PDB file of C-alpha atoms in Angstrom:
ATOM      1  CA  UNK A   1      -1.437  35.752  40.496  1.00 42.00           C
ATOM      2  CA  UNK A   2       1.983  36.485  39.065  1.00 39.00           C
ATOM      3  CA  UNK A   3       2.411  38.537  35.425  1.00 37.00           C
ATOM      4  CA  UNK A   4       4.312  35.834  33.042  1.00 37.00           C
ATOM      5  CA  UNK A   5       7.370  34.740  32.706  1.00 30.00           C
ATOM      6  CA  UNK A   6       9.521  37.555  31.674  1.00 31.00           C
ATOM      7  CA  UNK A   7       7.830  40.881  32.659  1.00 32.00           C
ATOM      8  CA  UNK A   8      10.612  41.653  35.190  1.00 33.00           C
ATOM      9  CA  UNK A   9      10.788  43.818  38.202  1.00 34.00           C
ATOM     10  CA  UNK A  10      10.495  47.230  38.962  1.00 36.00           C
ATOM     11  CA  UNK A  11      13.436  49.329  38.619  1.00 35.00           C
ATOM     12  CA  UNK A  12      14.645  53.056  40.325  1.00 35.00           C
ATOM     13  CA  UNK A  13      14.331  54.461  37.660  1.00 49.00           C
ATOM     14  CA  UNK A  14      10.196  54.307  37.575  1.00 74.00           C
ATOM     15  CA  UNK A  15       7.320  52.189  37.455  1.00 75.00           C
ATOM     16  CA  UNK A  16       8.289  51.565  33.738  1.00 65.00           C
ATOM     17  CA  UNK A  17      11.988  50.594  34.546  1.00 56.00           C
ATOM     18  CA  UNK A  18      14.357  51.992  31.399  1.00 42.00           C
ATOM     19  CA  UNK A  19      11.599  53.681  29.807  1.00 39.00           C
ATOM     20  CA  UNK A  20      10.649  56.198  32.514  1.00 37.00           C
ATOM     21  CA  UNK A  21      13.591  57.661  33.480  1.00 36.00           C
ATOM     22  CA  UNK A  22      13.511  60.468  31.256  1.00 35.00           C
ATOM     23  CA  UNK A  23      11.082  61.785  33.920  1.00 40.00           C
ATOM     24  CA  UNK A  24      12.486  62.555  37.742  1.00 50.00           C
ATOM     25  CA  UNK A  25      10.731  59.247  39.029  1.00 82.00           C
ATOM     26  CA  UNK A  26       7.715  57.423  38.647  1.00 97.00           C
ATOM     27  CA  UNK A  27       3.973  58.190  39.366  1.00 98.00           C
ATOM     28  CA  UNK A  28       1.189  56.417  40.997  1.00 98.00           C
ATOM     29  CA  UNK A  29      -1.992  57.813  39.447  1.00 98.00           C
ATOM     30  CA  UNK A  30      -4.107  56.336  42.148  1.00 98.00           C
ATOM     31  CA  UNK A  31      -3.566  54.662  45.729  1.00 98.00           C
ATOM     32  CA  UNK A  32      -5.982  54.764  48.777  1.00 98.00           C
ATOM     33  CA  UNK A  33      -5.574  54.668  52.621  1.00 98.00           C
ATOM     34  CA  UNK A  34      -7.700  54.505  55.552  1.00 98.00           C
ATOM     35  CA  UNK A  35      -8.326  54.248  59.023  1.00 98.00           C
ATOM     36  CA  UNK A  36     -10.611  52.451  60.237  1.00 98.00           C
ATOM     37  CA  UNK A  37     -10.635  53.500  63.940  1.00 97.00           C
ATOM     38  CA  UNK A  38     -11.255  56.788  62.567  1.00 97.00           C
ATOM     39  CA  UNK A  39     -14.133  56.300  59.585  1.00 97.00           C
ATOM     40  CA  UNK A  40     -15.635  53.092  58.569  1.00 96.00           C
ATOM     41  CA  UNK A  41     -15.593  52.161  55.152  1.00 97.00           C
ATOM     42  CA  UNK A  42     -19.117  50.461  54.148  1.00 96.00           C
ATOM     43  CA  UNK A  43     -17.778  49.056  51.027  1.00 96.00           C
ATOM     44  CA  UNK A  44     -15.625  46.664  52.547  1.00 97.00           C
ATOM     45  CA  UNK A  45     -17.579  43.766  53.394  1.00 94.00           C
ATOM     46  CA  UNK A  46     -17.844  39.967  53.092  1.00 95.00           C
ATOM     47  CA  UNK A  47     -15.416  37.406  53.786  1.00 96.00           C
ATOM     48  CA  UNK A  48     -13.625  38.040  50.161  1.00 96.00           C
ATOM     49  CA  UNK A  49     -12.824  41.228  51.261  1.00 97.00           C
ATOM     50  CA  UNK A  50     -10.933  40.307  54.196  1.00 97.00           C
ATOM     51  CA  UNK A  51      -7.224  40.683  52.628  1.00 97.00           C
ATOM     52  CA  UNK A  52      -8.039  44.508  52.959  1.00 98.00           C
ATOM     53  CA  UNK A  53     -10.675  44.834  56.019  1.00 98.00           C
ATOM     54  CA  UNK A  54      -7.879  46.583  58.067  1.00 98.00           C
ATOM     55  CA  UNK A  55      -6.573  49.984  58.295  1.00 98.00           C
ATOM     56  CA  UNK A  56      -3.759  50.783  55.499  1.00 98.00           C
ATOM     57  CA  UNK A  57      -1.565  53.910  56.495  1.00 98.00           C
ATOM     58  CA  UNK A  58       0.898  56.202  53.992  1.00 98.00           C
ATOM     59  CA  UNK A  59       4.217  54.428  55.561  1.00 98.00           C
ATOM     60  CA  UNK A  60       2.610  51.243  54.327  1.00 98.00           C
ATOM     61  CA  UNK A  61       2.382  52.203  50.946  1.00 98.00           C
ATOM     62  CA  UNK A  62       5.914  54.033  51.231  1.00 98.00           C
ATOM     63  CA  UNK A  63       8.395  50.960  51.112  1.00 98.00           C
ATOM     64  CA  UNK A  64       6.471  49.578  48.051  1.00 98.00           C
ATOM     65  CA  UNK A  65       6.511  52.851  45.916  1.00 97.00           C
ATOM     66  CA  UNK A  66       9.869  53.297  46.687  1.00 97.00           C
ATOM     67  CA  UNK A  67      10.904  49.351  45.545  1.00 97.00           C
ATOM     68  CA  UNK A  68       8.848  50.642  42.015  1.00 97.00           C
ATOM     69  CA  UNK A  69      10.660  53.846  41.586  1.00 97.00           C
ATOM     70  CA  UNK A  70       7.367  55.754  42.372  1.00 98.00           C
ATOM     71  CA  UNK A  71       8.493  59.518  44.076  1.00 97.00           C
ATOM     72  CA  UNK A  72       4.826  61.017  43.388  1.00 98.00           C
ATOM     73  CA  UNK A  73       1.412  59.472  44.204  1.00 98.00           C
ATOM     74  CA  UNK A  74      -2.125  60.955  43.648  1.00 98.00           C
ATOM     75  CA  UNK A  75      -4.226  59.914  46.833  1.00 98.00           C
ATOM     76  CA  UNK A  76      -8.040  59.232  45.921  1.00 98.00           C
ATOM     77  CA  UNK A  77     -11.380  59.070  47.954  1.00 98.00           C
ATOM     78  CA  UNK A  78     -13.233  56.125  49.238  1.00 98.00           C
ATOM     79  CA  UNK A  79     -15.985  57.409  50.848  1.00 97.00           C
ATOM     80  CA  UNK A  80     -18.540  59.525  50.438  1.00 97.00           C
ATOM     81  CA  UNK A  81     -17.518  62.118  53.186  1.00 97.00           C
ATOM     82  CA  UNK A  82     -15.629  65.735  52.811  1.00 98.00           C
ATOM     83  CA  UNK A  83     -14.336  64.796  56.350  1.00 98.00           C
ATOM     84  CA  UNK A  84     -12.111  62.276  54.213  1.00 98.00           C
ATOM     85  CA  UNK A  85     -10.968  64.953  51.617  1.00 98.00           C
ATOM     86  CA  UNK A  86     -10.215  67.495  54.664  1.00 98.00           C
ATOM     87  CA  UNK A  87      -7.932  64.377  56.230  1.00 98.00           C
ATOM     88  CA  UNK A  88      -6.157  63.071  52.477  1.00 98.00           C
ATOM     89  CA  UNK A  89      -5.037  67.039  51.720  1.00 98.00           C
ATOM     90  CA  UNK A  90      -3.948  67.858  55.574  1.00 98.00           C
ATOM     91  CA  UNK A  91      -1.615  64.217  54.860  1.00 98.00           C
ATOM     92  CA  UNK A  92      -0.723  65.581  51.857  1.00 98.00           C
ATOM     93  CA  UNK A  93       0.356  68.697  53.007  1.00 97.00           C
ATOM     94  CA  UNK A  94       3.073  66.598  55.629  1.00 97.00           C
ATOM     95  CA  UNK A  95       4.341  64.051  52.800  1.00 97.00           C
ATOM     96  CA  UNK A  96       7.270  64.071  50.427  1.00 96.00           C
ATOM     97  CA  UNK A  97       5.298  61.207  48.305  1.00 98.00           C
ATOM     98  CA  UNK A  98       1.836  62.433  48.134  1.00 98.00           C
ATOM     99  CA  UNK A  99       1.547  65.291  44.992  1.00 98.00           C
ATOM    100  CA  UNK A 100      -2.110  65.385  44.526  1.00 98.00           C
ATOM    101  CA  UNK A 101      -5.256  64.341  46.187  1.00 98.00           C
ATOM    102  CA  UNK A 102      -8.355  63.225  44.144  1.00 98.00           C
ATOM    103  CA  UNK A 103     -11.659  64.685  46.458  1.00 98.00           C
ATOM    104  CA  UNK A 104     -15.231  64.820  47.423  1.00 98.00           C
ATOM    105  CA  UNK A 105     -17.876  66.650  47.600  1.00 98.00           C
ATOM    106  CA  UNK A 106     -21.706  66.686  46.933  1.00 98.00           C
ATOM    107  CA  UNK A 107     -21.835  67.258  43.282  1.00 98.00           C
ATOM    108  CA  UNK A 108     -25.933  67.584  43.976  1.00 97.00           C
ATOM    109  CA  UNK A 109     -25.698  70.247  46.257  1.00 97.00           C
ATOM    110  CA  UNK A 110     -26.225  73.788  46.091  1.00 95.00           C
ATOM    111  CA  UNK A 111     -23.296  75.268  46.836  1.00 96.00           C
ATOM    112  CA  UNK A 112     -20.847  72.817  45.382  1.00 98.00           C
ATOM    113  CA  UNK A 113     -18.427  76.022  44.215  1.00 97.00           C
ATOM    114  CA  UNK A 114     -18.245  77.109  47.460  1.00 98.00           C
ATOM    115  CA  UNK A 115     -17.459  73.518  49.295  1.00 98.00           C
ATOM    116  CA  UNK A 116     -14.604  72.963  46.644  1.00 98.00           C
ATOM    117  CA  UNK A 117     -13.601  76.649  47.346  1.00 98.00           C
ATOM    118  CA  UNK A 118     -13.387  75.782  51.285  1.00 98.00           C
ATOM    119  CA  UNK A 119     -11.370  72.751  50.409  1.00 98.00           C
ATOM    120  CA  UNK A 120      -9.294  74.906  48.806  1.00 97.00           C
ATOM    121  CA  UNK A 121      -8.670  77.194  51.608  1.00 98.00           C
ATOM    122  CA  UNK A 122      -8.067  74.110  54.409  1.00 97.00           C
ATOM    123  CA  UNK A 123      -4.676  72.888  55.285  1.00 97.00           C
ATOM    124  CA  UNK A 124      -3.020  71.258  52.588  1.00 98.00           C
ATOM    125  CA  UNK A 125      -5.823  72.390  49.931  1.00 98.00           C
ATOM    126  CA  UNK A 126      -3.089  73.261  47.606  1.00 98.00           C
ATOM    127  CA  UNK A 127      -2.826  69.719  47.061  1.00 98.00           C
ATOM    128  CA  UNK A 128      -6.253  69.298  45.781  1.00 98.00           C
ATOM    129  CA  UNK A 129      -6.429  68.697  42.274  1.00 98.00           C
ATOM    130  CA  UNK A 130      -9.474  66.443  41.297  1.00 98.00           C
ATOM    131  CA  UNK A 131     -13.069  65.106  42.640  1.00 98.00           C
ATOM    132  CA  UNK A 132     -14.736  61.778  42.727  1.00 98.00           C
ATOM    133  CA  UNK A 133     -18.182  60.515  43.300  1.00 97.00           C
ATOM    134  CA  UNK A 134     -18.968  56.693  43.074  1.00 95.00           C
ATOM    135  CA  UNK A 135     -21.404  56.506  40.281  1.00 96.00           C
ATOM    136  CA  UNK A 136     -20.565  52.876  40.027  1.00 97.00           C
ATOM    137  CA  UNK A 137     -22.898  52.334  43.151  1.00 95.00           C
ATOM    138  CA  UNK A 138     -25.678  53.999  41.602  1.00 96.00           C
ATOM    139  CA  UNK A 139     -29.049  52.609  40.566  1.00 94.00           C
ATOM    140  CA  UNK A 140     -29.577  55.167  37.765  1.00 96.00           C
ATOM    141  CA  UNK A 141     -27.165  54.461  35.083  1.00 96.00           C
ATOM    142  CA  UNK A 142     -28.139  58.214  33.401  1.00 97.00           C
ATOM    143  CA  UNK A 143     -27.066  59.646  37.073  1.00 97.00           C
ATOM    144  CA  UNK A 144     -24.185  61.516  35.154  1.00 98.00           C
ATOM    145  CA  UNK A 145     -27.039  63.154  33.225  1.00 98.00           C
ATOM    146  CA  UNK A 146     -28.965  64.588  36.097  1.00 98.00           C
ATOM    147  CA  UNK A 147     -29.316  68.299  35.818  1.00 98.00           C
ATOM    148  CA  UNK A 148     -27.851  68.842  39.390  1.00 98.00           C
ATOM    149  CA  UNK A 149     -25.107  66.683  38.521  1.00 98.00           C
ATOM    150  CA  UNK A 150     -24.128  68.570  35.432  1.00 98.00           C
ATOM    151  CA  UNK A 151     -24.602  71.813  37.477  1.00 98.00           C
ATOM    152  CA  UNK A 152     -21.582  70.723  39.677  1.00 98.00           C
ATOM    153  CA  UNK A 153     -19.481  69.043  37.410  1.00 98.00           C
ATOM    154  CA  UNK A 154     -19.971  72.507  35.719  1.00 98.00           C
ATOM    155  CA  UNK A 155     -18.649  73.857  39.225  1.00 98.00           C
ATOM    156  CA  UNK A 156     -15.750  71.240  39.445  1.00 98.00           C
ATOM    157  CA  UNK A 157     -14.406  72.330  35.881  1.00 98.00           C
ATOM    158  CA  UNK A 158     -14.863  75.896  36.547  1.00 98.00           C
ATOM    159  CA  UNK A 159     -12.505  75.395  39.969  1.00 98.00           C
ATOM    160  CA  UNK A 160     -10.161  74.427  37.425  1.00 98.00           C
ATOM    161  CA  UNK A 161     -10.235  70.950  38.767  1.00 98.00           C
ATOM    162  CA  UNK A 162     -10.585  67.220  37.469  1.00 98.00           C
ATOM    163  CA  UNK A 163     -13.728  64.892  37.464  1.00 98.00           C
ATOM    164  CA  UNK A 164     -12.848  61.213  38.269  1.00 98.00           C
ATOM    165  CA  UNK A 165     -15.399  58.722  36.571  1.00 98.00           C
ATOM    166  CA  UNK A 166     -16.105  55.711  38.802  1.00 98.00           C
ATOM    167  CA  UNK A 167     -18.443  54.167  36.270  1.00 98.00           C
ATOM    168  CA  UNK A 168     -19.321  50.590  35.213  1.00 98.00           C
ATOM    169  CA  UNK A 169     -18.939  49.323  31.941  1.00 98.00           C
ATOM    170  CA  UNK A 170     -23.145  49.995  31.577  1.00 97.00           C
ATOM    171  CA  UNK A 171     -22.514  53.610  33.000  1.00 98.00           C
ATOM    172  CA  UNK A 172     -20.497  54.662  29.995  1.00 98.00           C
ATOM    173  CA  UNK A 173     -23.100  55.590  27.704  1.00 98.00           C
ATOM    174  CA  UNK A 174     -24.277  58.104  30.242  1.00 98.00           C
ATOM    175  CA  UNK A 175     -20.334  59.468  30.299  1.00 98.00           C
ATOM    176  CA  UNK A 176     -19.855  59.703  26.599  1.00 98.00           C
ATOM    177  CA  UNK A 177     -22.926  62.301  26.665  1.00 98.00           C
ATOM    178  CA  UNK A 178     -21.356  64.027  29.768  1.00 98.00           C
ATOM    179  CA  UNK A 179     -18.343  64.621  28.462  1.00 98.00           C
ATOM    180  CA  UNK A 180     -19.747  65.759  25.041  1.00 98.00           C
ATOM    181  CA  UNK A 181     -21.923  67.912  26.748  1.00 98.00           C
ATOM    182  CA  UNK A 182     -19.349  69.541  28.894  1.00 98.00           C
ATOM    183  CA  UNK A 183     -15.964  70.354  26.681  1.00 97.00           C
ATOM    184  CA  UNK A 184     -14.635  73.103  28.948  1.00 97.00           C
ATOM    185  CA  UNK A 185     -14.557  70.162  31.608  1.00 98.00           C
ATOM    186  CA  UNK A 186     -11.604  67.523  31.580  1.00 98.00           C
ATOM    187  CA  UNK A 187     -12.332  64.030  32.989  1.00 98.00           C
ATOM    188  CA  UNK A 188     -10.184  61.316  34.188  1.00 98.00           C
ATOM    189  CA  UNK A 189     -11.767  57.757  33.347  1.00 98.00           C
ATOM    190  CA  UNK A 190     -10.785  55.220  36.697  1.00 98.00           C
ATOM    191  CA  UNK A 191      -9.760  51.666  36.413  1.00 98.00           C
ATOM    192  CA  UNK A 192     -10.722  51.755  32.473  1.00 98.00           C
ATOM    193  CA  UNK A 193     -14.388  51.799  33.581  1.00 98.00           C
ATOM    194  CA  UNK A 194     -14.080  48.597  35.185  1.00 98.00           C
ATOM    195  CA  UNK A 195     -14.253  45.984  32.155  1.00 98.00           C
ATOM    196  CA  UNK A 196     -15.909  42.377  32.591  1.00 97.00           C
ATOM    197  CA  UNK A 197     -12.807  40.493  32.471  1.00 98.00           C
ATOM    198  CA  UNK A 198     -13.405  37.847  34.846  1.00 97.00           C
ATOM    199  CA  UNK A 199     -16.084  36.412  32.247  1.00 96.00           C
ATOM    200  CA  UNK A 200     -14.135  37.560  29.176  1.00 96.00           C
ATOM    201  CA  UNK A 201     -16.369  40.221  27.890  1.00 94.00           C
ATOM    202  CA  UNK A 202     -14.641  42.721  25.625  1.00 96.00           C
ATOM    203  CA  UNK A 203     -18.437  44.267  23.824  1.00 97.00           C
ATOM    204  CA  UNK A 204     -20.174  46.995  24.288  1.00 97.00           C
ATOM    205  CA  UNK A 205     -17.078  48.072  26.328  1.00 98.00           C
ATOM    206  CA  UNK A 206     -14.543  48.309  24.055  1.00 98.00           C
ATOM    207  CA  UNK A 207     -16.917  50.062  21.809  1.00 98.00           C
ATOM    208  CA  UNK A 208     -17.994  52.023  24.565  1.00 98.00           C
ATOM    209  CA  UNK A 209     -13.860  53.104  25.701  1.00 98.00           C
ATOM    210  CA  UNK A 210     -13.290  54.052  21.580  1.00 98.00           C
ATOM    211  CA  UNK A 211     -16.234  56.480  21.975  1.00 98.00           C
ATOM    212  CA  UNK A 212     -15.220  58.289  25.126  1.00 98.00           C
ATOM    213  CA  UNK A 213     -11.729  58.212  24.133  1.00 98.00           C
ATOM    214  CA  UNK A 214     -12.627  60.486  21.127  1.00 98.00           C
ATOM    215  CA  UNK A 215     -12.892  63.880  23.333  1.00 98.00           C
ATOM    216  CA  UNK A 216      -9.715  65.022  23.824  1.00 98.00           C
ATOM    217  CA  UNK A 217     -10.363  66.661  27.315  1.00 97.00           C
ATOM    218  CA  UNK A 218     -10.620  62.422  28.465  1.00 98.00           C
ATOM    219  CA  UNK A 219      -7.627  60.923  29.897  1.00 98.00           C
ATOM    220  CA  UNK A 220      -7.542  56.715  31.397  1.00 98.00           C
ATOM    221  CA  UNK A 221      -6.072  55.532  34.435  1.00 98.00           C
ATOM    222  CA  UNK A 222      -4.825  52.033  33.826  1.00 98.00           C
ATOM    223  CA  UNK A 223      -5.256  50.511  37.069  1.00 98.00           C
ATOM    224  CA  UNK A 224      -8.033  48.330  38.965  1.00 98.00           C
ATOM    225  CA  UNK A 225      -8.030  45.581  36.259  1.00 98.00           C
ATOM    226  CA  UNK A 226      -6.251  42.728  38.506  1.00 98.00           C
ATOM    227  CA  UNK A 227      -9.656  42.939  40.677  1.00 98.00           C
ATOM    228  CA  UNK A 228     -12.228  42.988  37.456  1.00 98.00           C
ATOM    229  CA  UNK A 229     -10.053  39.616  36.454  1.00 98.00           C
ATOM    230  CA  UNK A 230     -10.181  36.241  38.291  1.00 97.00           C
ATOM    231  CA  UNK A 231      -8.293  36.894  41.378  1.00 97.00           C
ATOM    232  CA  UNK A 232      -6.955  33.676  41.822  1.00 96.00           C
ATOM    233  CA  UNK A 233      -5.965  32.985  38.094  1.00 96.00           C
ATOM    234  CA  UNK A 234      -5.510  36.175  36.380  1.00 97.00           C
ATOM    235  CA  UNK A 235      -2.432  36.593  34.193  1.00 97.00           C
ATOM    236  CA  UNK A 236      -1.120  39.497  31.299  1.00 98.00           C
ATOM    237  CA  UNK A 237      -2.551  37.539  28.270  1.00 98.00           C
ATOM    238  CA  UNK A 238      -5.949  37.589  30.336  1.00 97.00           C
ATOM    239  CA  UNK A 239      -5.308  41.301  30.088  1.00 98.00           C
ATOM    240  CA  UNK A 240      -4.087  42.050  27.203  1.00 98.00           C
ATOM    241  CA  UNK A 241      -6.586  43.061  25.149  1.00 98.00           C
ATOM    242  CA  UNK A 242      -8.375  45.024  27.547  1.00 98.00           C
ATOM    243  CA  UNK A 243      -4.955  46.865  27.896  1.00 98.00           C
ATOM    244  CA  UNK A 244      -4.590  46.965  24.336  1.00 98.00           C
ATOM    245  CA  UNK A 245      -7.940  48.878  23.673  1.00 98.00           C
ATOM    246  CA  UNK A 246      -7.450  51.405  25.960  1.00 98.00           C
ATOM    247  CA  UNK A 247      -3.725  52.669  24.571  1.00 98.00           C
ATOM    248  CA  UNK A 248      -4.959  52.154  21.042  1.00 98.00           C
ATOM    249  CA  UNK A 249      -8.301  54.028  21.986  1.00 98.00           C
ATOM    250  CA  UNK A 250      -6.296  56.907  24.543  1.00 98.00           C
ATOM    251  CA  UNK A 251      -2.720  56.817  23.026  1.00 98.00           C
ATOM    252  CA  UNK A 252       0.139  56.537  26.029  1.00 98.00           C
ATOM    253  CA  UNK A 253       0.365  60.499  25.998  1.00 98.00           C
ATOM    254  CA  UNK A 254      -3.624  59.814  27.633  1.00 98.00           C
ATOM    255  CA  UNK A 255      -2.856  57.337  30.017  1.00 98.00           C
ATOM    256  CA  UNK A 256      -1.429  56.508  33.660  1.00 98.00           C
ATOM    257  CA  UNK A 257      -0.365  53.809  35.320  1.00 98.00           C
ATOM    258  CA  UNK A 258      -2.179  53.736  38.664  1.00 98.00           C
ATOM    259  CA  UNK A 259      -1.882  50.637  41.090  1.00 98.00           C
ATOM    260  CA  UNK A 260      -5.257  51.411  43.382  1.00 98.00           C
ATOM    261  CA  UNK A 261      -3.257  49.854  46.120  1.00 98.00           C
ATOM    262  CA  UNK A 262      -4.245  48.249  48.796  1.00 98.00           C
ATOM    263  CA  UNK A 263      -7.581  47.063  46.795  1.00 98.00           C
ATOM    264  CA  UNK A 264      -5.058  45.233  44.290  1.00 98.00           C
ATOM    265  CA  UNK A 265      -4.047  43.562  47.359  1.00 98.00           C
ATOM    266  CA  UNK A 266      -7.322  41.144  46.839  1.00 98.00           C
ATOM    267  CA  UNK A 267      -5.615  39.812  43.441  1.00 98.00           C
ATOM    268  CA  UNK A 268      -1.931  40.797  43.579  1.00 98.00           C
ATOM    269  CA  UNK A 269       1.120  42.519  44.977  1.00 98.00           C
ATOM    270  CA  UNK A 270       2.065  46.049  44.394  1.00 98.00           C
ATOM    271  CA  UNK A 271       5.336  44.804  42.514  1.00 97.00           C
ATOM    272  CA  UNK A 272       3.479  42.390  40.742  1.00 98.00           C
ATOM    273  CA  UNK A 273       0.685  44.646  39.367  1.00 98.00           C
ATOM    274  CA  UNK A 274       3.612  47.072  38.086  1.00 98.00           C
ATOM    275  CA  UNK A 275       5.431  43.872  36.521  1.00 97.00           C
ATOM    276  CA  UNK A 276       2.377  43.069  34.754  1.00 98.00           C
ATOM    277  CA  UNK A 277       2.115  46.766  33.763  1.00 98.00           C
ATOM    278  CA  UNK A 278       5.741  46.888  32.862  1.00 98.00           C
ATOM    279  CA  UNK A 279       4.981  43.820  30.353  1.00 98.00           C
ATOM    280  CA  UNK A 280       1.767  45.299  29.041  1.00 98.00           C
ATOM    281  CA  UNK A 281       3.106  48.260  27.985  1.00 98.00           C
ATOM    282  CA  UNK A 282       6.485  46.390  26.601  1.00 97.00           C
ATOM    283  CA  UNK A 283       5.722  47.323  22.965  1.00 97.00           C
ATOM    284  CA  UNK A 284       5.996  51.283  23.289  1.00 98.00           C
ATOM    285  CA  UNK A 285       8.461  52.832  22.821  1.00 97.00           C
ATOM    286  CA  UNK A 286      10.734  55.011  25.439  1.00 96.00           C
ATOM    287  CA  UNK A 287       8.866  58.448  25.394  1.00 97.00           C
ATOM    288  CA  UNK A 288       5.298  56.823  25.151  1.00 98.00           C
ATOM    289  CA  UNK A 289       5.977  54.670  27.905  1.00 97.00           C
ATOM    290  CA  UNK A 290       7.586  57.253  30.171  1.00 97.00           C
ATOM    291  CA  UNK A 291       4.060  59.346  29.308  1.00 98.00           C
ATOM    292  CA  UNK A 292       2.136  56.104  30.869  1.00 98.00           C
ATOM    293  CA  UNK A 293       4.375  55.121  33.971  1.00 98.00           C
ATOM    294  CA  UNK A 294       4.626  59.393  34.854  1.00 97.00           C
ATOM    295  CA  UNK A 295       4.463  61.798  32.200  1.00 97.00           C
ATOM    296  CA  UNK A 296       0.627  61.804  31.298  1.00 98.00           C
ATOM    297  CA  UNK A 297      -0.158  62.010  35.553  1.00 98.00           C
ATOM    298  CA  UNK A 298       2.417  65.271  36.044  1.00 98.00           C
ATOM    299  CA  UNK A 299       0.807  67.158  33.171  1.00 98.00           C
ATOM    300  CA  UNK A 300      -2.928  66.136  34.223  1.00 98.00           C
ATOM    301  CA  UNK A 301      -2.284  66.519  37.750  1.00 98.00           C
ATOM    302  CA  UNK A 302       0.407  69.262  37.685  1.00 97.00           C
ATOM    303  CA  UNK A 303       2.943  67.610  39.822  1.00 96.00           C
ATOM    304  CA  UNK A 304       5.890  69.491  39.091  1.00 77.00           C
TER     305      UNK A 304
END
């Protein structure tokens, strides 16, 4: 579905038009790819999915960041498998547009400090600058709390890297405590922890964002909402509050605009999404809005 009337386009001068050209471009906090002659990707499935049940390369992405203003993108796991992480850095290491890559490994493992420190040391490791695990598709919603878990997030902060939480709005309870209990970590909350939107349900989440959003070493990636919304009828008033909580909870110098294309692709267009954005974030001013559309993702994932 379209933003409203009025939101406008993206300009070249960054995913916020105007507002972000104080920084050398605009960033997108969060984009996948795959192939799926070369690794399947379970998740996909169902007739719904269909818009994206294909393979989705870099150059396909390219022409679309480019219309936005976006010169830096942060490339982010699907699947469970370091085999993906090994491929997203080695592409990383080859592309002008890709500035970070967002990881895997087995957090539960052993010797998770040494399998980040191999990453590291493969092609394109440089580029490495975060991890991710899908808690959102686990049972437990205390996994976060595990021992083992803490013992490699533990590993992940002391590689001087980012953790990425993939949570549900149920699952945040179990991140607050995380994050309290690990302050030498810094975390990087996806997709606003995925808020009920589709049936208009702002409580406990909201609550729930405003707690986690009190540790300073938590920043928000404001992307993923167009698929927790209607996909047929969403709109920017639909999100607006949900948008509104998180800057008000984060403030802009906390949070990124990320368009987690091509899974948008099952409610809108890349320019759309960063239309709606654009309009969302209308009432900041300049420097706050530059820090959402590229300033807040170049500091957290040292792109420069």
């Amino acid at each position: 579905m379209a933003p409203d009337a009025g939101a406008g386009s993206a300009t070249s001068g960054g995913v916020g038009g105007p507002g972000g050209a104080a920084h050398p471009g605009g960033v997108d906090a969060h984009h996948h790819v795959w192939d799926l002659s070369v690794r399947p990707e379970p998740w996909i499935a169902g007739p719904q999915m269909a818009p994206i049940d294909k393979t989705f390369h870099l150059s396909d992405l390219e022409p679309h960041a480019k219309a936005a203003g976006v010169t830096r993108t942060v490339l982010v796991q699907t699947v469970p498998d370091v085999d993906e992480t090994r491929d997203f850095l080695a592409l990383a290491e080859g592309s002008d547009l890709v500035g970070a890559v967002t990881g895997w490994v087995d957090l539960t493992a052993d010797a998770v400090a040494d399998d980040l420190a191999e990453l590291a040391a493969a092609p394109g490791g440089r580029f490495l600058r975060a991890v991710r695990h899908g808690v959102q598709g686990e049972e437990d919603p205390a996994w976060l709390c595990r021992p083992d878990v803490r013992r490699g997030l533990a590993a992940v902060a002391g590689a001087g890297l980012r953790y990425e939480l993939l949570t549900l709005p149920e699952q945040l309870p179990a991140a607050v405590e995380t994050v309290e209990a690990l302050p030498e970590a810094a975390f990087v909350l996806d997709h606003c922890s995925k808020p009920e939107i589709a049936r208009g349900e702002r409580e406990p989440w909201a609550g729930l964002i405003r707690r986690l959003a009190a540790y300073p070493n938590v920043t928000c990636k404001l992307s993923g909402l167009v698929t927790e919304a209607d996909w047929a009828s969403w709109d920017v008033a639909t999100l607006r509050p949900y948008v509104d909580v998180v800057l008000e909870a984060f403030g802009p110098g906390r949070v990124m605009f990320g368009s987690d294309w091509p899974v948008c692709l099952l409610a809108s267009s890349y320019a759309d999404w960063v239309a709606a954005a654009r309009d969302l974030t209308a009432h900041l001013d300049p420097s706050e809005r530059a820090d959402v559309f590229g300033g807040t993702a170049r500091r957290v994932y040292a792109l420069d």
